[in-house]
Amino acid sequence: MRAPVILLLRHAPAPGNLEGRYLGSTDEDLSPEGEALARRCAGGLGEVPRLVWASPMKRCLSTARLLCPGAEILPLPGLRESDFGAFEGKNYEELRDDPAYRAWVESGGRTPPPGGEGSAAVAARAAAAFREIARELLASGEERCAVVTHGGIIMALCAAFALPERDFYAWQSPCCGGWLLALEPGLWEKEGKLRVLGPVRPKEERK
């Protein structure tokens, strides 16, 4: 059996994303622009996988259905976005004079925002969710799956598991884009790592 491949994808934009807001636990569905982007990108990912794990947030579930029509969508709570607490739903202009916000930015997000999650807690739950996906994918015998989640979760997962290793922020992904990863059983079992096969770009970015 070939090593299964995983399409690790960021959701299409919700209204808050387009307004530059911290959109974590706020459960917005896709904006009209986001829905249109996902529809344009559907069919451009190659063979549609039969299994798709997704964050349970509406913006991810809707993206998964549009990008992978007919697939079985499996919501996984550990893939949800960070909870930004007191900063939730606000943008930089609304927060820039808030001392708590400035302290959070200066920490690189490592300290939790007031009432929210810190980066270490987010990374730990995302990693646990991904290990569950890897286990179920290998047991299924499927050679291809997709994971539709959030930009910060993608960066956390790749920083934890991807080879070659890169800086956390090097794993930023555009909406409806992300990374193609190979789940090689030997490499995964021995080192807990996945091999990066390349980026996945939305239709607008392809040349």
PDB file of C-alpha atoms in Angstrom:
ATOM      1  CA  MET A   1       0.000   0.000   0.000  1.00  0.00           C
ATOM      2  CA  ARG A   2       1.216   3.480  -0.811  1.00  0.00           C
ATOM      3  CA  ALA A   3       1.699   5.952   2.015  1.00  0.00           C
ATOM      4  CA  PRO A   4      -1.614   7.784   2.496  1.00  0.00           C
ATOM      5  CA  VAL A   5      -1.589  11.457   1.580  1.00  0.00           C
ATOM      6  CA  ILE A   6      -3.338  14.163   3.574  1.00  0.00           C
ATOM      7  CA  LEU A   7      -4.664  17.422   2.146  1.00  0.00           C
ATOM      8  CA  LEU A   8      -4.327  19.832   5.073  1.00  0.00           C
ATOM      9  CA  LEU A   9      -6.502  22.798   4.093  1.00  0.00           C
ATOM     10  CA  ARG A  10      -7.581  26.134   5.500  1.00  0.00           C
ATOM     11  CA  HIS A  11     -11.253  27.050   5.337  1.00  0.00           C
ATOM     12  CA  ALA A  12     -12.644  29.687   2.960  1.00  0.00           C
ATOM     13  CA  PRO A  13     -13.213  33.135   4.538  1.00  0.00           C
ATOM     14  CA  ALA A  14     -16.072  34.047   6.848  1.00  0.00           C
ATOM     15  CA  PRO A  15     -17.191  37.693   7.188  1.00  0.00           C
ATOM     16  CA  GLY A  16     -14.951  38.273  10.210  1.00  0.00           C
ATOM     17  CA  ASN A  17     -11.887  37.067   8.307  1.00  0.00           C
ATOM     18  CA  LEU A  18     -12.524  39.609   5.568  1.00  0.00           C
ATOM     19  CA  GLU A  19     -12.745  42.346   8.197  1.00  0.00           C
ATOM     20  CA  GLY A  20      -9.452  41.365   9.854  1.00  0.00           C
ATOM     21  CA  ARG A  21     -11.137  40.271  13.079  1.00  0.00           C
ATOM     22  CA  TYR A  22      -9.952  37.655  15.548  1.00  0.00           C
ATOM     23  CA  LEU A  23     -12.344  34.890  14.637  1.00  0.00           C
ATOM     24  CA  GLY A  24     -11.836  31.949  16.923  1.00  0.00           C
ATOM     25  CA  SER A  25     -14.767  30.617  18.919  1.00  0.00           C
ATOM     26  CA  THR A  26     -17.238  32.827  17.028  1.00  0.00           C
ATOM     27  CA  ASP A  27     -19.076  30.362  14.813  1.00  0.00           C
ATOM     28  CA  GLU A  28     -19.591  32.308  11.588  1.00  0.00           C
ATOM     29  CA  ASP A  29     -20.448  30.551   8.352  1.00  0.00           C
ATOM     30  CA  LEU A  30     -18.779  31.469   5.077  1.00  0.00           C
ATOM     31  CA  SER A  31     -19.182  34.899   3.544  1.00  0.00           C
ATOM     32  CA  PRO A  32     -20.597  35.040  -0.002  1.00  0.00           C
ATOM     33  CA  GLU A  33     -17.027  35.646  -1.191  1.00  0.00           C
ATOM     34  CA  GLY A  34     -15.826  32.638   0.775  1.00  0.00           C
ATOM     35  CA  GLU A  35     -18.501  30.373  -0.613  1.00  0.00           C
ATOM     36  CA  ALA A  36     -17.670  31.542  -4.141  1.00  0.00           C
ATOM     37  CA  LEU A  37     -13.955  30.836  -3.571  1.00  0.00           C
ATOM     38  CA  ALA A  38     -14.632  27.324  -2.302  1.00  0.00           C
ATOM     39  CA  ARG A  39     -16.876  26.603  -5.277  1.00  0.00           C
ATOM     40  CA  ARG A  40     -14.186  27.803  -7.673  1.00  0.00           C
ATOM     41  CA  CYS A  41     -11.576  25.634  -5.979  1.00  0.00           C
ATOM     42  CA  ALA A  42     -13.761  22.517  -5.885  1.00  0.00           C
ATOM     43  CA  GLY A  43     -12.509  19.973  -8.366  1.00  0.00           C
ATOM     44  CA  GLY A  44      -9.036  21.502  -8.371  1.00  0.00           C
ATOM     45  CA  LEU A  45      -7.662  19.275  -5.630  1.00  0.00           C
ATOM     46  CA  GLY A  46      -7.412  16.118  -7.687  1.00  0.00           C
ATOM     47  CA  GLU A  47      -9.307  12.996  -6.712  1.00  0.00           C
ATOM     48  CA  VAL A  48     -11.922  13.804  -4.069  1.00  0.00           C
ATOM     49  CA  PRO A  49     -11.071  11.935  -0.856  1.00  0.00           C
ATOM     50  CA  ARG A  50     -13.766   9.793   0.707  1.00  0.00           C
ATOM     51  CA  LEU A  51     -12.825  10.829   4.255  1.00  0.00           C
ATOM     52  CA  VAL A  52     -12.606  14.444   5.406  1.00  0.00           C
ATOM     53  CA  TRP A  53     -11.928  15.442   8.984  1.00  0.00           C
ATOM     54  CA  ALA A  54     -12.909  19.017   9.827  1.00  0.00           C
ATOM     55  CA  SER A  55     -13.104  21.514  12.625  1.00  0.00           C
ATOM     56  CA  PRO A  56     -16.714  21.590  13.862  1.00  0.00           C
ATOM     57  CA  MET A  57     -16.932  25.336  13.151  1.00  0.00           C
ATOM     58  CA  LYS A  58     -19.456  26.233  10.425  1.00  0.00           C
ATOM     59  CA  ARG A  59     -16.847  27.868   8.198  1.00  0.00           C
ATOM     60  CA  CYS A  60     -14.848  24.630   8.083  1.00  0.00           C
ATOM     61  CA  LEU A  61     -17.763  22.257   7.630  1.00  0.00           C
ATOM     62  CA  SER A  62     -19.172  24.366   4.781  1.00  0.00           C
ATOM     63  CA  THR A  63     -15.754  24.550   3.116  1.00  0.00           C
ATOM     64  CA  ALA A  64     -15.307  20.787   3.430  1.00  0.00           C
ATOM     65  CA  ARG A  65     -18.671  20.090   1.798  1.00  0.00           C
ATOM     66  CA  LEU A  66     -17.943  22.459  -1.073  1.00  0.00           C
ATOM     67  CA  LEU A  67     -14.361  21.318  -1.717  1.00  0.00           C
ATOM     68  CA  CYS A  68     -15.052  17.595  -1.292  1.00  0.00           C
ATOM     69  CA  PRO A  69     -18.595  16.894  -2.503  1.00  0.00           C
ATOM     70  CA  GLY A  70     -19.830  13.451  -1.576  1.00  0.00           C
ATOM     71  CA  ALA A  71     -17.140  12.826   1.031  1.00  0.00           C
ATOM     72  CA  GLU A  72     -17.882  11.673   4.559  1.00  0.00           C
ATOM     73  CA  ILE A  73     -17.313  14.733   6.771  1.00  0.00           C
ATOM     74  CA  LEU A  74     -16.042  13.859  10.251  1.00  0.00           C
ATOM     75  CA  PRO A  75     -16.123  16.803  12.720  1.00  0.00           C
ATOM     76  CA  LEU A  76     -13.283  16.717  15.242  1.00  0.00           C
ATOM     77  CA  PRO A  77     -13.428  19.189  18.159  1.00  0.00           C
ATOM     78  CA  GLY A  78      -9.649  19.306  18.614  1.00  0.00           C
ATOM     79  CA  LEU A  79      -9.316  20.972  15.212  1.00  0.00           C
ATOM     80  CA  ARG A  80     -11.310  24.054  16.213  1.00  0.00           C
ATOM     81  CA  GLU A  81      -9.693  27.483  16.139  1.00  0.00           C
ATOM     82  CA  SER A  82      -8.126  29.194  19.160  1.00  0.00           C
ATOM     83  CA  ASP A  83     -10.469  30.911  21.578  1.00  0.00           C
ATOM     84  CA  PHE A  84      -9.346  34.545  21.607  1.00  0.00           C
ATOM     85  CA  GLY A  85     -11.288  35.372  24.750  1.00  0.00           C
ATOM     86  CA  ALA A  86     -11.696  39.102  25.304  1.00  0.00           C
ATOM     87  CA  PHE A  87     -10.202  39.807  21.862  1.00  0.00           C
ATOM     88  CA  GLU A  88     -12.765  37.663  20.054  1.00  0.00           C
ATOM     89  CA  GLY A  89     -14.502  39.433  17.174  1.00  0.00           C
ATOM     90  CA  LYS A  90     -12.307  42.531  17.380  1.00  0.00           C
ATOM     91  CA  ASN A  91      -9.642  43.800  15.011  1.00  0.00           C
ATOM     92  CA  TYR A  92      -6.312  45.538  15.479  1.00  0.00           C
ATOM     93  CA  GLU A  93      -7.761  49.031  15.289  1.00  0.00           C
ATOM     94  CA  GLU A  94     -10.153  48.223  18.124  1.00  0.00           C
ATOM     95  CA  LEU A  95      -7.485  46.596  20.284  1.00  0.00           C
ATOM     96  CA  ARG A  96      -4.233  48.461  19.662  1.00  0.00           C
ATOM     97  CA  ASP A  97      -4.574  50.687  22.742  1.00  0.00           C
ATOM     98  CA  ASP A  98      -5.501  47.818  25.069  1.00  0.00           C
ATOM     99  CA  PRO A  99      -2.524  47.006  27.380  1.00  0.00           C
ATOM    100  CA  ALA A 100      -3.628  43.372  27.678  1.00  0.00           C
ATOM    101  CA  TYR A 101      -3.669  43.059  23.895  1.00  0.00           C
ATOM    102  CA  ARG A 102      -0.218  44.608  23.536  1.00  0.00           C
ATOM    103  CA  ALA A 103       1.162  42.232  26.160  1.00  0.00           C
ATOM    104  CA  TRP A 104      -0.388  39.272  24.350  1.00  0.00           C
ATOM    105  CA  VAL A 105       1.105  40.319  21.007  1.00  0.00           C
ATOM    106  CA  GLU A 106       4.523  40.864  22.589  1.00  0.00           C
ATOM    107  CA  SER A 107       4.395  37.332  23.998  1.00  0.00           C
ATOM    108  CA  GLY A 108       3.878  35.962  20.505  1.00  0.00           C
ATOM    109  CA  GLY A 109       0.520  34.572  21.623  1.00  0.00           C
ATOM    110  CA  ARG A 110       2.166  32.218  24.108  1.00  0.00           C
ATOM    111  CA  THR A 111       0.285  33.681  27.056  1.00  0.00           C
ATOM    112  CA  PRO A 112      -3.490  33.210  26.948  1.00  0.00           C
ATOM    113  CA  PRO A 113      -5.572  36.269  26.056  1.00  0.00           C
ATOM    114  CA  PRO A 114      -7.964  37.248  28.868  1.00  0.00           C
ATOM    115  CA  GLY A 115     -10.550  34.461  29.014  1.00  0.00           C
ATOM    116  CA  GLY A 116      -8.990  32.631  26.055  1.00  0.00           C
ATOM    117  CA  GLU A 117      -6.423  29.956  25.142  1.00  0.00           C
ATOM    118  CA  GLY A 118      -2.652  30.136  24.992  1.00  0.00           C
ATOM    119  CA  SER A 119      -0.702  28.754  22.054  1.00  0.00           C
ATOM    120  CA  ALA A 120       0.653  25.751  23.984  1.00  0.00           C
ATOM    121  CA  ALA A 121      -2.844  24.561  24.907  1.00  0.00           C
ATOM    122  CA  VAL A 122      -4.045  25.008  21.323  1.00  0.00           C
ATOM    123  CA  ALA A 123      -1.057  23.123  19.914  1.00  0.00           C
ATOM    124  CA  ALA A 124      -1.532  20.249  22.375  1.00  0.00           C
ATOM    125  CA  ARG A 125      -5.199  19.648  21.543  1.00  0.00           C
ATOM    126  CA  ALA A 126      -4.569  20.011  17.807  1.00  0.00           C
ATOM    127  CA  ALA A 127      -1.722  17.493  17.975  1.00  0.00           C
ATOM    128  CA  ALA A 128      -3.902  15.029  19.892  1.00  0.00           C
ATOM    129  CA  ALA A 129      -6.630  15.393  17.263  1.00  0.00           C
ATOM    130  CA  PHE A 130      -4.154  14.815  14.450  1.00  0.00           C
ATOM    131  CA  ARG A 131      -2.795  11.658  16.065  1.00  0.00           C
ATOM    132  CA  GLU A 132      -6.366  10.381  16.151  1.00  0.00           C
ATOM    133  CA  ILE A 133      -6.730  11.175  12.431  1.00  0.00           C
ATOM    134  CA  ALA A 134      -3.473   9.383  11.588  1.00  0.00           C
ATOM    135  CA  ARG A 135      -4.522   6.308  13.536  1.00  0.00           C
ATOM    136  CA  GLU A 136      -7.937   6.133  11.873  1.00  0.00           C
ATOM    137  CA  LEU A 137      -6.558   6.846   8.399  1.00  0.00           C
ATOM    138  CA  LEU A 138      -3.997   4.053   8.611  1.00  0.00           C
ATOM    139  CA  ALA A 139      -6.634   1.655   9.935  1.00  0.00           C
ATOM    140  CA  SER A 140      -9.076   2.567   7.151  1.00  0.00           C
ATOM    141  CA  GLY A 141      -6.827   1.540   4.273  1.00  0.00           C
ATOM    142  CA  GLU A 142      -7.691   4.779   2.444  1.00  0.00           C
ATOM    143  CA  GLU A 143      -4.851   6.320   0.459  1.00  0.00           C
ATOM    144  CA  ARG A 144      -6.121   9.891   0.531  1.00  0.00           C
ATOM    145  CA  CYS A 145      -7.967  12.138   2.964  1.00  0.00           C
ATOM    146  CA  ALA A 146      -8.481  15.815   3.697  1.00  0.00           C
ATOM    147  CA  VAL A 147      -8.370  17.822   6.897  1.00  0.00           C
ATOM    148  CA  VAL A 148     -10.167  21.186   6.776  1.00  0.00           C
ATOM    149  CA  THR A 149      -9.292  23.466   9.655  1.00  0.00           C
ATOM    150  CA  HIS A 150      -8.007  26.943  10.570  1.00  0.00           C
ATOM    151  CA  GLY A 151      -4.835  28.802   9.671  1.00  0.00           C
ATOM    152  CA  GLY A 152      -3.415  28.767  13.202  1.00  0.00           C
ATOM    153  CA  ILE A 153      -4.149  25.073  13.598  1.00  0.00           C
ATOM    154  CA  ILE A 154      -2.387  24.291  10.324  1.00  0.00           C
ATOM    155  CA  MET A 155       0.699  26.178  11.501  1.00  0.00           C
ATOM    156  CA  ALA A 156       0.653  24.349  14.840  1.00  0.00           C
ATOM    157  CA  LEU A 157       0.284  20.930  13.179  1.00  0.00           C
ATOM    158  CA  CYS A 158       3.020  21.507  10.633  1.00  0.00           C
ATOM    159  CA  ALA A 159       5.373  22.933  13.261  1.00  0.00           C
ATOM    160  CA  ALA A 160       4.825  19.774  15.308  1.00  0.00           C
ATOM    161  CA  PHE A 161       4.821  17.075  12.652  1.00  0.00           C
ATOM    162  CA  ALA A 162       6.103  18.221   9.242  1.00  0.00           C
ATOM    163  CA  LEU A 163       9.423  17.386   7.589  1.00  0.00           C
ATOM    164  CA  PRO A 164      11.436  19.282   6.577  1.00  0.00           C
ATOM    165  CA  GLU A 165      11.106  21.361   9.722  1.00  0.00           C
ATOM    166  CA  ARG A 166      10.373  25.050   9.281  1.00  0.00           C
ATOM    167  CA  ASP A 167       9.527  28.062  11.435  1.00  0.00           C
ATOM    168  CA  PHE A 168       5.965  28.203  12.762  1.00  0.00           C
ATOM    169  CA  TYR A 169       5.028  31.199  10.606  1.00  0.00           C
ATOM    170  CA  ALA A 170       6.471  29.605   7.468  1.00  0.00           C
ATOM    171  CA  TRP A 171       3.433  27.317   7.467  1.00  0.00           C
ATOM    172  CA  GLN A 172       0.896  30.087   6.857  1.00  0.00           C
ATOM    173  CA  SER A 173      -1.747  29.048   4.343  1.00  0.00           C
ATOM    174  CA  PRO A 174      -4.200  30.988   2.172  1.00  0.00           C
ATOM    175  CA  CYS A 175      -7.911  30.279   2.361  1.00  0.00           C
ATOM    176  CA  CYS A 176      -8.704  27.030   0.481  1.00  0.00           C
ATOM    177  CA  GLY A 177      -4.970  26.307   0.375  1.00  0.00           C
ATOM    178  CA  GLY A 178      -2.560  24.451   2.604  1.00  0.00           C
ATOM    179  CA  TRP A 179      -0.145  21.524   2.408  1.00  0.00           C
ATOM    180  CA  LEU A 180       0.022  18.023   0.979  1.00  0.00           C
ATOM    181  CA  LEU A 181       1.528  15.583   3.472  1.00  0.00           C
ATOM    182  CA  ALA A 182       2.554  11.934   3.190  1.00  0.00           C
ATOM    183  CA  LEU A 183       1.785   9.673   6.154  1.00  0.00           C
ATOM    184  CA  GLU A 184       4.593   7.136   5.777  1.00  0.00           C
ATOM    185  CA  PRO A 185       3.911   4.451   8.407  1.00  0.00           C
ATOM    186  CA  GLY A 186       7.582   3.850   9.256  1.00  0.00           C
ATOM    187  CA  LEU A 187       8.423   7.529   9.611  1.00  0.00           C
ATOM    188  CA  TRP A 188       5.267   8.179  11.611  1.00  0.00           C
ATOM    189  CA  GLU A 189       5.793   5.253  13.963  1.00  0.00           C
ATOM    190  CA  LYS A 190       9.497   5.938  14.572  1.00  0.00           C
ATOM    191  CA  GLU A 191       9.627   9.737  14.603  1.00  0.00           C
ATOM    192  CA  GLY A 192       6.032  10.970  14.705  1.00  0.00           C
ATOM    193  CA  LYS A 193       6.634  12.980  11.543  1.00  0.00           C
ATOM    194  CA  LEU A 194       4.994  13.450   8.121  1.00  0.00           C
ATOM    195  CA  ARG A 195       6.757  14.268   4.895  1.00  0.00           C
ATOM    196  CA  VAL A 196       5.719  17.468   3.104  1.00  0.00           C
ATOM    197  CA  LEU A 197       5.063  16.836  -0.592  1.00  0.00           C
ATOM    198  CA  GLY A 198       4.345  20.475  -1.385  1.00  0.00           C
ATOM    199  CA  PRO A 199       1.913  23.353  -0.987  1.00  0.00           C
ATOM    200  CA  VAL A 200      -1.733  23.288  -2.035  1.00  0.00           C
ATOM    201  CA  ARG A 201      -2.682  26.593  -3.627  1.00  0.00           C
ATOM    202  CA  PRO A 202      -6.176  27.918  -4.260  1.00  0.00           C
ATOM    203  CA  LYS A 203      -7.112  28.387  -7.865  1.00  0.00           C
ATOM    204  CA  GLU A 204      -6.403  32.140  -7.816  1.00  0.00           C
ATOM    205  CA  GLU A 205      -2.744  31.559  -6.858  1.00  0.00           C
ATOM    206  CA  ARG A 206      -1.888  28.884  -9.418  1.00  0.00           C
ATOM    207  CA  LYS A 207       0.226  29.822 -12.385  1.00  0.00           C
TER     208      LYS A 207
END
